[in-house]
């Protein structure tokens, strides 16, 4: 079975500082990995995904994530946080080798960027 | 930029009543998903359609939930009768196909059952 862990319920960072939102995953085969962001009372917005190839994936709004197979991690990063980045962030995984298995989401990490 | 449309945005109902949610996916997207997101958790898949066919409804509580996508375009999710535990955000998403295709989400319908 596939699963995602987001170990931090809340991350606080000062505006202008780098931010990291952590994600680890478990799949039996090779993973497809995604990051989504959710603003209050809104649906999820796609940020980036890892399919294959370069371990560093660049996405929307200056976000990037690094796939680390040995640590089974896919942490989301941004060099300089903005107050407008404050939102709920979800990591999701799908096992590439398990047919049409559903996308499994983590519980989310709330990011608060303080001015 | 094309978006997934959902209505209503908010719904308040009493337990034992019937409710229905509507979703219009991005044009040309063959795959449609309904998720339930309970407060403080990530979305969980309820049902997945490929065109008009159900691909996965293993997590859909079929005694009270039903979903259809009759013409392979828009979709309706129904709950009858609603229970207190059904209070959640119901999200619709669509993608061009299955597998590694990116899913794009609508704004959701927030349901409160009293």
XYZ file of N, CA and C in Angstrom:
687
model
N 0.846 -1.198 0.000
C 0.000 0.000 0.000
C 0.878 1.242 0.000
N 0.386 2.281 -0.626
C 1.152 3.519 -0.702
C 0.692 4.486 0.380
N 1.608 5.302 0.854
C 1.269 6.262 1.894
C 2.203 7.458 1.826
N 1.744 8.551 2.426
C 2.508 9.786 2.482
C 2.494 10.298 3.909
N 3.643 10.787 4.368
C 3.722 11.388 5.690
C 4.222 12.819 5.568
N 3.496 13.710 6.176
C 3.939 15.101 6.299
C 4.117 15.320 7.801
N 5.338 15.254 8.282
C 5.583 15.180 9.732
C 5.258 16.443 10.500
N 5.149 17.561 9.813
C 4.877 18.828 10.499
C 3.468 19.299 10.180
N 2.674 19.516 11.238
C 1.346 20.074 11.018
C 1.438 21.544 10.638
N 2.452 22.230 11.176
C 2.562 23.676 10.988
C 4.035 24.028 10.812
N 4.283 24.928 9.866
C 5.624 25.478 9.665
C 5.505 26.998 9.672
N 6.320 27.628 10.497
C 6.340 29.087 10.556
C 7.682 29.582 10.031
N 7.638 30.603 9.195
C 8.871 31.151 8.636
C 8.697 32.654 8.444
N 9.784 33.374 8.621
C 9.739 34.824 8.403
C 9.823 35.137 6.916
N 9.128 36.172 6.531
C 9.143 36.606 5.125
C 10.581 36.864 4.693
N 10.935 36.364 3.509
C 12.274 36.541 2.983
C 13.205 35.389 3.302
N 12.852 34.588 4.280
C 13.676 33.426 4.637
C 13.325 32.233 3.762
N 14.254 31.291 3.633
C 13.919 30.074 2.884
C 12.925 29.215 3.671
N 12.124 28.481 2.919
C 11.154 27.602 3.570
C 11.303 26.173 3.047
N 11.004 25.223 3.923
C 10.968 23.814 3.561
C 9.747 23.175 4.188
N 8.996 22.458 3.383
C 7.860 21.664 3.873
C 8.184 20.212 3.550
N 8.195 19.377 4.585
C 8.707 18.022 4.436
C 7.644 17.012 4.019
N 8.097 16.023 3.253
C 7.218 14.944 2.805
C 8.054 13.684 2.643
N 7.584 12.591 3.210
C 8.170 11.290 2.935
C 7.074 10.366 2.448
N 7.458 9.371 1.679
C 6.458 8.525 1.038
C 6.839 7.054 1.177
N 5.847 6.214 0.909
C 6.083 4.778 0.885
C 5.274 4.175 -0.250
N 5.973 3.548 -1.187
C 5.329 2.813 -2.271
C 6.107 1.534 -2.513
N 5.469 0.559 -3.103
C 6.158 -0.697 -3.358
C 7.027 -0.612 -4.609
N 6.631 0.255 -5.537
C 7.394 0.418 -6.764
C 8.027 1.792 -6.831
N 7.996 2.392 -8.005
C 8.526 3.736 -8.184
C 7.405 4.769 -8.067
N 7.714 5.918 -7.473
C 6.636 6.872 -7.195
C 6.449 7.943 -8.264
N 5.208 8.362 -8.407
C 4.883 9.673 -8.950
C 4.591 10.543 -7.734
N 5.148 11.726 -7.677
C 5.001 12.588 -6.510
C 4.502 13.964 -6.919
N 3.628 14.516 -6.107
C 2.984 15.790 -6.420
C 2.968 16.675 -5.175
N 2.969 17.979 -5.421
C 2.669 18.962 -4.384
C 1.515 19.834 -4.864
N 0.567 20.024 -3.941
C -0.568 20.915 -4.172
C -0.639 21.921 -3.030
N -1.235 23.087 -3.313
C -1.468 24.099 -2.289
C -2.959 24.399 -2.220
N -3.435 24.637 -1.006
C -4.857 24.935 -0.817
C -5.005 26.208 0.005
N -5.696 27.182 -0.565
C -6.017 28.403 0.157
C -7.376 28.235 0.824
N -7.698 29.033 1.843
C -8.944 28.847 2.610
C -10.183 28.756 1.734
N -10.968 27.734 1.986
C -12.244 27.517 1.283
C -12.075 27.420 -0.236
N -10.946 26.900 -0.645
C -10.689 26.724 -2.069
C -10.262 25.294 -2.344
N -10.288 24.929 -3.603
C -9.761 23.632 -4.002
C -8.248 23.627 -4.015
N -7.687 22.494 -4.397
C -6.232 22.363 -4.445
C -5.681 22.887 -5.771
N -4.566 23.594 -5.671
C -3.886 24.073 -6.873
C -2.593 23.296 -7.058
N -2.354 22.831 -8.270
C -1.166 22.067 -8.594
C 0.065 22.965 -8.548
N 1.123 22.498 -7.867
C 2.390 23.239 -7.813
C 3.459 22.604 -8.695
N 3.677 21.303 -8.516
C 4.721 20.617 -9.270
C 4.571 19.120 -9.103
N 5.300 18.391 -9.961
C 5.272 16.933 -9.872
C 6.611 16.354 -10.297
N 6.916 15.180 -9.735
C 8.067 14.398 -10.151
C 7.557 13.126 -10.823
N 8.030 12.921 -12.043
C 7.685 11.696 -12.767
C 8.929 10.829 -12.909
N 9.936 11.407 -13.520
C 11.204 10.714 -13.703
C 12.234 11.759 -14.103
N 13.500 11.368 -14.143
C 14.519 12.297 -14.616
C 15.153 13.095 -13.505
N 15.371 14.382 -13.750
C 16.065 15.251 -12.807
C 15.391 15.237 -11.442
N 16.198 15.044 -10.397
C 15.635 14.953 -9.047
C 15.120 16.289 -8.534
N 15.587 17.384 -9.089
C 15.121 18.711 -8.683
C 14.048 19.169 -9.652
N 12.865 19.370 -9.134
C 11.717 19.749 -9.945
C 11.338 21.183 -9.621
N 11.184 21.985 -10.636
C 10.751 23.373 -10.444
C 9.283 23.509 -10.799
N 8.571 24.313 -9.996
C 7.146 24.445 -10.215
C 6.682 25.883 -10.210
N 5.411 26.053 -9.889
C 4.782 27.371 -9.915
C 5.229 28.220 -8.725
N 5.122 29.549 -8.899
C 5.319 30.525 -7.827
C 6.692 30.428 -7.169
N 7.689 29.935 -7.877
C 9.045 29.861 -7.340
C 9.331 28.664 -6.468
N 8.387 27.752 -6.355
C 8.594 26.544 -5.554
C 9.385 25.501 -6.328
N 10.097 24.682 -5.583
C 10.805 23.549 -6.143
C 10.781 22.415 -5.128
N 11.036 21.214 -5.593
C 11.067 20.061 -4.701
C 12.170 19.122 -5.172
N 12.773 18.454 -4.207
C 13.853 17.534 -4.522
C 13.474 16.107 -4.183
N 13.514 15.267 -5.181
C 13.237 13.848 -5.000
C 14.500 13.161 -4.489
N 14.383 12.454 -3.371
C 15.509 11.725 -2.804
C 15.079 10.280 -2.599
N 15.514 9.421 -3.504
C 15.038 8.040 -3.472
C 15.535 7.294 -2.231
N 16.764 7.528 -1.845
C 17.324 6.789 -0.706
C 16.630 7.159 0.592
N 16.190 8.402 0.699
C 15.481 8.837 1.899
C 13.969 8.816 1.711
N 13.519 8.384 0.581
C 12.083 8.373 0.217
C 11.420 9.685 0.608
N 12.044 10.773 0.168
C 11.518 12.090 0.524
C 11.290 12.937 -0.724
N 10.451 13.928 -0.559
C 10.133 14.855 -1.658
C 9.775 16.188 -1.002
N 10.778 16.834 -0.420
C 10.544 18.066 0.327
C 10.318 19.253 -0.599
N 9.392 20.090 -0.231
C 9.069 21.305 -0.985
C 9.904 22.456 -0.435
N 10.452 23.265 -1.350
C 11.332 24.351 -0.913
C 11.059 25.620 -1.714
N 11.422 26.742 -1.080
C 11.388 28.018 -1.775
C 12.482 28.881 -1.157
N 13.300 29.542 -1.970
C 14.445 30.290 -1.434
C 14.050 31.480 -0.570
N 12.933 32.132 -0.903
C 12.542 33.342 -0.185
C 11.021 33.365 -0.035
N 10.552 33.190 1.180
C 9.111 33.079 1.413
C 8.402 34.429 1.326
N 7.160 34.375 0.849
C 6.296 35.541 0.797
C 5.106 35.335 1.731
N 4.565 36.433 2.245
C 3.376 36.315 3.100
C 2.256 35.608 2.344
N 2.163 35.855 1.051
C 1.117 35.251 0.228
C 1.300 33.745 0.043
N 2.436 33.193 0.469
C 2.643 31.740 0.419
C 1.929 31.033 1.563
N 1.418 31.781 2.516
C 0.719 31.186 3.664
C -0.510 30.425 3.178
N -0.526 29.134 3.428
C -1.595 28.264 2.924
C -1.359 26.860 3.470
N -2.192 25.943 3.012
C -2.086 24.533 3.390
C -1.458 23.778 2.210
N -0.425 23.005 2.485
C 0.312 22.319 1.435
C 0.158 20.807 1.583
N -0.127 20.164 0.455
C -0.335 18.718 0.449
C 0.654 18.048 -0.492
N 1.268 16.991 0.017
C 2.090 16.104 -0.788
C 1.229 14.896 -1.159
N 1.435 14.349 -2.344
C 0.653 13.197 -2.781
C 1.551 12.246 -3.566
N 1.208 10.970 -3.502
C 2.016 9.952 -4.177
C 1.134 8.944 -4.883
N 1.660 8.433 -5.960
C 1.014 7.350 -6.665
C 2.092 6.369 -7.091
N 1.794 5.085 -6.916
C 2.751 4.048 -7.286
C 2.708 3.847 -8.801
N 3.815 4.090 -9.448
C 3.867 3.993 -10.906
C 3.640 2.568 -11.396
N 3.913 1.590 -10.548
C 3.876 0.197 -10.977
C 2.628 -0.545 -10.541
N 1.607 0.180 -10.112
C 0.427 -0.495 -9.566
C -0.834 -0.171 -10.337
N -0.726 -0.079 -11.645
C -1.908 0.139 -12.466
C -2.554 1.473 -12.159
N -3.850 1.465 -12.000
C -4.587 2.703 -11.817
C -4.901 2.949 -10.343
N -3.890 2.837 -9.496
C -4.136 3.114 -8.086
C -4.374 4.607 -7.898
N -5.169 4.965 -6.892
C -5.486 6.378 -6.706
C -4.307 7.163 -6.146
N -4.408 8.471 -6.310
C -3.458 9.396 -5.711
C -3.736 9.436 -4.202
N -2.684 9.266 -3.412
C -2.835 9.282 -1.953
C -2.196 10.551 -1.414
N -2.965 11.296 -0.635
C -2.514 12.577 -0.106
C -2.070 12.455 1.346
N -1.118 13.295 1.722
C -0.785 13.454 3.122
C -1.844 14.297 3.825
N -1.648 14.495 5.121
C -2.634 15.236 5.921
C -2.503 16.738 5.772
N -1.423 17.162 5.150
C -1.238 18.583 4.923
C -0.359 19.242 5.969
N 0.340 20.300 5.537
C 1.153 21.129 6.419
C 0.728 22.569 6.227
N 0.402 23.204 7.327
C 0.001 24.610 7.238
C 1.249 25.483 7.326
N 1.473 26.274 6.303
C 2.608 27.192 6.246
C 2.141 28.585 6.617
N 2.824 29.180 7.558
C 2.530 30.550 7.954
C 3.783 31.386 7.760
N 3.693 32.377 6.868
C 4.817 33.267 6.613
C 4.526 34.592 7.302
N 5.428 34.973 8.179
C 5.199 36.138 9.027
C 5.997 37.324 8.499
N 5.314 38.439 8.347
C 5.967 39.648 7.819
C 6.946 40.241 8.826
N -7.635 30.751 -18.567
C -7.233 29.409 -18.143
C -8.472 28.615 -17.744
N -8.646 27.440 -18.313
C -9.803 26.617 -18.029
C -9.762 26.122 -16.594
N -10.940 26.004 -15.989
C -11.032 25.563 -14.612
C -12.130 24.524 -14.464
N -12.034 23.774 -13.387
C -13.096 22.857 -13.018
C -14.153 23.648 -12.250
N -15.411 23.497 -12.656
C -16.491 24.219 -12.000
C -17.263 23.286 -11.084
N -17.655 23.805 -9.933
C -18.458 23.030 -9.000
C -19.571 23.907 -8.445
N -20.712 23.286 -8.178
C -21.782 24.006 -7.492
C -22.615 23.016 -6.690
N -23.242 23.490 -5.584
C -23.036 24.810 -5.008
C -21.686 24.909 -4.305
N -21.300 26.078 -3.875
C -20.058 26.219 -3.125
C -20.270 25.826 -1.668
N -21.439 26.087 -1.168
C -21.773 25.751 0.221
C -23.169 25.138 0.261
N -23.323 24.154 1.169
C -24.625 23.512 1.317
C -24.821 23.155 2.779
N -25.943 23.613 3.330
C -26.318 23.232 4.689
C -27.597 22.422 4.590
N -27.599 21.277 5.229
C -28.771 20.416 5.161
C -28.969 19.728 6.499
N -30.132 19.178 6.680
C -30.406 18.415 7.894
C -30.174 16.935 7.611
N -29.795 16.228 8.641
C -29.585 14.784 8.469
C -30.865 14.135 7.963
N -30.664 13.122 7.160
C -31.692 12.331 6.498
C -32.211 12.969 5.208
N -31.769 14.206 4.929
C -32.143 14.826 3.667
C -31.205 14.369 2.555
N -31.634 14.612 1.327
C -30.816 14.301 0.157
C -30.084 15.552 -0.307
N -28.833 15.384 -0.741
C -28.065 16.497 -1.300
C -27.404 16.030 -2.587
N -27.137 16.992 -3.455
C -26.481 16.681 -4.724
C -25.470 17.758 -5.053
N -24.344 17.322 -5.583
C -23.281 18.248 -5.975
C -23.005 18.044 -7.459
N -22.652 19.144 -8.108
C -22.422 19.097 -9.554
C -20.995 19.512 -9.873
N -20.436 18.891 -10.903
C -19.077 19.198 -11.323
C -18.995 19.228 -12.837
N -18.341 20.264 -13.364
C -18.080 20.366 -14.795
C -16.573 20.402 -14.989
N -15.979 19.361 -15.543
C -14.516 19.312 -15.641
C -13.984 20.235 -16.729
N -12.686 20.345 -16.784
C -12.041 21.087 -17.858
C -12.370 20.405 -19.185
N -12.683 21.201 -20.181
C -13.074 20.660 -21.474
C -12.001 19.738 -22.032
N -12.443 18.555 -22.456
C -11.502 17.609 -23.043
C -10.893 16.641 -22.050
N -11.145 16.862 -20.779
C -10.604 15.956 -19.764
C -11.499 14.722 -19.655
N -10.889 13.570 -19.914
C -11.652 12.327 -19.932
C -11.850 11.731 -18.542
N -10.956 12.075 -17.629
C -11.000 11.452 -16.309
C -11.514 12.456 -15.286
N -12.453 12.003 -14.473
C -13.064 12.870 -13.458
C -13.039 12.146 -12.122
N -12.726 12.894 -11.086
C -12.596 12.336 -9.737
C -13.476 13.118 -8.767
N -14.039 12.414 -7.813
C -14.686 13.027 -6.656
C -13.899 12.628 -5.412
N -13.539 13.642 -4.623
C -12.821 13.427 -3.368
C -13.648 13.986 -2.210
N -13.414 13.435 -1.051
C -13.950 13.988 0.195
C -12.764 14.414 1.054
N -12.845 15.644 1.560
C -11.788 16.150 2.430
C -12.392 16.548 3.769
N -12.074 15.783 4.781
C -12.519 16.083 6.135
C -11.559 17.107 6.722
N -12.080 17.997 7.532
C -11.283 19.079 8.088
C -10.023 18.543 8.765
N -8.883 19.092 8.366
C -7.617 18.686 8.973
C -6.963 17.490 8.315
N -7.554 17.031 7.206
C -6.989 15.878 6.513
C -6.840 16.164 5.027
N -6.133 15.274 4.361
C -6.001 15.391 2.924
C -7.204 14.784 2.226
N -7.377 15.114 0.949
C -8.495 14.541 0.191
C -8.389 13.021 0.069
N -9.534 12.355 0.062
C -9.596 10.910 -0.138
C -10.536 10.639 -1.309
N -10.086 9.793 -2.213
C -10.866 9.503 -3.410
C -12.139 8.749 -3.065
N -13.241 9.244 -3.616
C -14.518 8.537 -3.499
C -14.805 7.718 -4.767
N -14.650 8.366 -5.918
C -14.982 7.700 -7.169
C -14.194 8.341 -8.301
N -13.838 7.504 -9.284
C -13.114 7.956 -10.464
C -13.839 7.471 -11.707
N -14.027 8.383 -12.654
C -14.647 8.061 -13.939
C -13.618 8.182 -15.059
N -13.709 7.297 -16.005
C -13.022 7.449 -17.275
C -14.144 7.557 -18.310
N -14.263 8.756 -18.891
C -15.441 9.064 -19.711
C -16.691 8.809 -18.862
N -17.614 7.976 -19.316
C -18.837 7.775 -18.538
C -18.762 6.558 -17.628
N -17.638 5.856 -17.643
C -17.524 4.605 -16.889
C -16.812 4.818 -15.558
N -17.317 4.118 -14.549
C -16.668 4.142 -13.243
C -15.429 3.255 -13.282
N -14.289 3.835 -12.914
C -13.043 3.086 -12.875
C -12.768 2.565 -11.468
N -13.069 3.395 -10.479
C -12.792 3.025 -9.092
C -13.837 3.681 -8.202
N -14.624 2.876 -7.536
C -15.562 3.396 -6.528
C -15.453 2.583 -5.256
N -14.273 2.050 -5.020
C -14.081 1.155 -3.881
C -14.264 1.861 -2.534
N -14.050 3.174 -2.490
C -14.186 3.919 -1.239
C -15.491 4.706 -1.168
N -16.375 4.479 -2.084
C -17.667 5.177 -2.088
C -18.663 4.394 -1.222
N -19.230 5.025 -0.206
C -20.238 4.331 0.626
C -21.531 4.141 -0.166
N -21.635 3.043 -0.809
C -22.685 2.873 -1.823
C -24.090 2.753 -1.245
N -24.188 2.570 0.076
C -25.533 2.517 0.647
C -26.195 3.886 0.634
N -25.388 4.941 0.580
C -25.971 6.278 0.621
C -25.420 7.227 -0.442
N -24.303 6.912 -1.030
C -23.672 7.774 -2.031
C -23.864 7.169 -3.415
N -24.083 8.045 -4.383
C -24.102 7.617 -5.769
C -23.472 8.704 -6.624
N -22.901 8.294 -7.739
C -22.268 9.246 -8.651
C -22.548 8.812 -10.075
N -22.724 9.804 -10.930
C -22.947 9.478 -12.332
C -22.282 10.521 -13.228
N -21.977 10.086 -14.419
C -21.384 10.949 -15.439
C -21.940 10.452 -16.774
N -23.203 10.723 -16.969
C -23.980 10.044 -18.008
C -23.431 10.246 -19.416
N -23.027 11.456 -19.751
C -22.555 11.733 -21.095
C -21.048 11.878 -21.155
N -20.394 11.505 -20.065
C -18.946 11.572 -20.052
C -18.392 12.974 -19.937
N -19.236 13.920 -19.523
C -18.749 15.296 -19.377
C -18.923 15.708 -17.920
N -20.066 16.347 -17.592
C -20.270 16.765 -16.215
C -20.740 15.585 -15.370
N -20.705 15.792 -14.062
C -20.978 14.692 -13.137
C -21.755 15.201 -11.937
N -22.508 14.289 -11.339
C -23.275 14.591 -10.134
C -22.948 13.567 -9.070
N -22.721 14.045 -7.859
C -22.529 13.194 -6.691
C -23.710 13.424 -5.760
N -24.351 12.344 -5.345
C -25.530 12.460 -4.497
C -25.323 11.708 -3.186
N -25.902 12.277 -2.143
C -25.917 11.613 -0.843
C -27.377 11.536 -0.386
N -27.824 10.323 -0.085
C -29.182 10.159 0.391
C -29.299 8.906 1.246
N -29.586 9.024 2.526
C -29.765 10.250 3.296
C -28.437 10.759 3.852
N -28.343 12.058 4.030
C -27.131 12.635 4.606
C -27.057 12.329 6.099
N -25.843 12.110 6.577
C -25.592 11.868 7.998
C -24.632 12.941 8.513
N -24.606 13.093 9.830
C -23.769 14.129 10.430
C -22.308 13.982 10.012
N -21.844 12.747 9.903
C -20.459 12.481 9.556
C -20.100 12.792 8.120
N -21.104 13.155 7.327
C -20.828 13.514 5.926
C -20.362 14.957 5.789
N -20.400 15.713 6.864
C -19.942 17.100 6.802
C -18.471 17.127 6.409
N -18.176 17.785 5.314
C -16.827 17.782 4.745
C -16.818 18.692 3.531
N -15.627 18.816 2.929
C -15.488 19.474 1.636
C -15.482 18.384 0.570
N -16.298 18.565 -0.456
C -16.338 17.605 -1.562
C -15.686 18.268 -2.773
N -14.605 17.654 -3.210
C -13.779 18.208 -4.274
C -13.932 17.383 -5.538
N -14.032 18.077 -6.644
C -14.027 17.424 -7.946
C -12.712 17.780 -8.633
N -12.146 16.839 -9.328
C -10.920 17.069 -10.081
C -11.048 16.404 -11.443
N -10.268 16.888 -12.400
C -10.256 16.249 -13.713
C -8.837 16.201 -14.250
N -8.617 15.283 -15.169
C -7.324 15.168 -15.840
C -7.554 14.682 -17.259
N -6.553 14.896 -18.111
C -6.713 14.496 -19.503
C -6.872 12.989 -19.629
N -6.168 12.263 -18.777
C -6.251 10.810 -18.778
C -5.891 10.285 -17.417
N -5.672 9.013 -17.345
C -5.336 8.379 -16.072
C -3.811 8.355 -15.909
N -3.376 7.679 -14.859
C -1.944 7.493 -14.657
C -1.246 8.751 -14.198
N -0.227 9.182 -14.945
C 0.612 10.276 -14.474
C 0.065 11.657 -14.808
N -1.094 11.719 -15.415
C -1.664 13.019 -15.756
C -1.971 13.827 -14.500
N -1.691 15.107 -14.554
C -1.957 15.992 -13.429
C -3.453 16.181 -13.247
N -3.891 16.131 -12.001
C -5.290 16.375 -11.665
C -5.468 17.849 -11.310
N -6.508 18.449 -11.863
C -6.828 19.847 -11.588
C -8.142 19.890 -10.819
N -8.126 20.632 -9.723
C -9.244 20.614 -8.781
C -10.161 21.821 -8.946
N -11.433 21.598 -8.675
C -12.386 22.680 -8.578
C -12.345 23.308 -7.192
N -13.176 24.337 -6.960
C -13.157 25.051 -5.687
C -13.786 24.271 -4.541
N -14.535 23.216 -4.853
C -15.126 22.391 -3.806
C -16.510 22.836 -3.378
N -17.234 21.908 -2.767
C -18.511 22.194 -2.124
C -18.369 21.846 -0.655
N -18.583 22.834 0.191
C -18.501 22.571 1.627
C -19.883 22.204 2.128
N -20.016 21.010 2.654
C -21.293 20.485 3.150
C -21.303 20.477 4.663
N -22.370 21.009 5.218
C -22.601 20.946 6.658
C -23.933 20.250 6.894
N -23.878 19.148 7.622
C -25.092 18.396 7.938
C -25.441 18.635 9.405
N -26.644 19.149 9.637
C -27.074 19.480 10.999
C -28.005 18.422 11.576
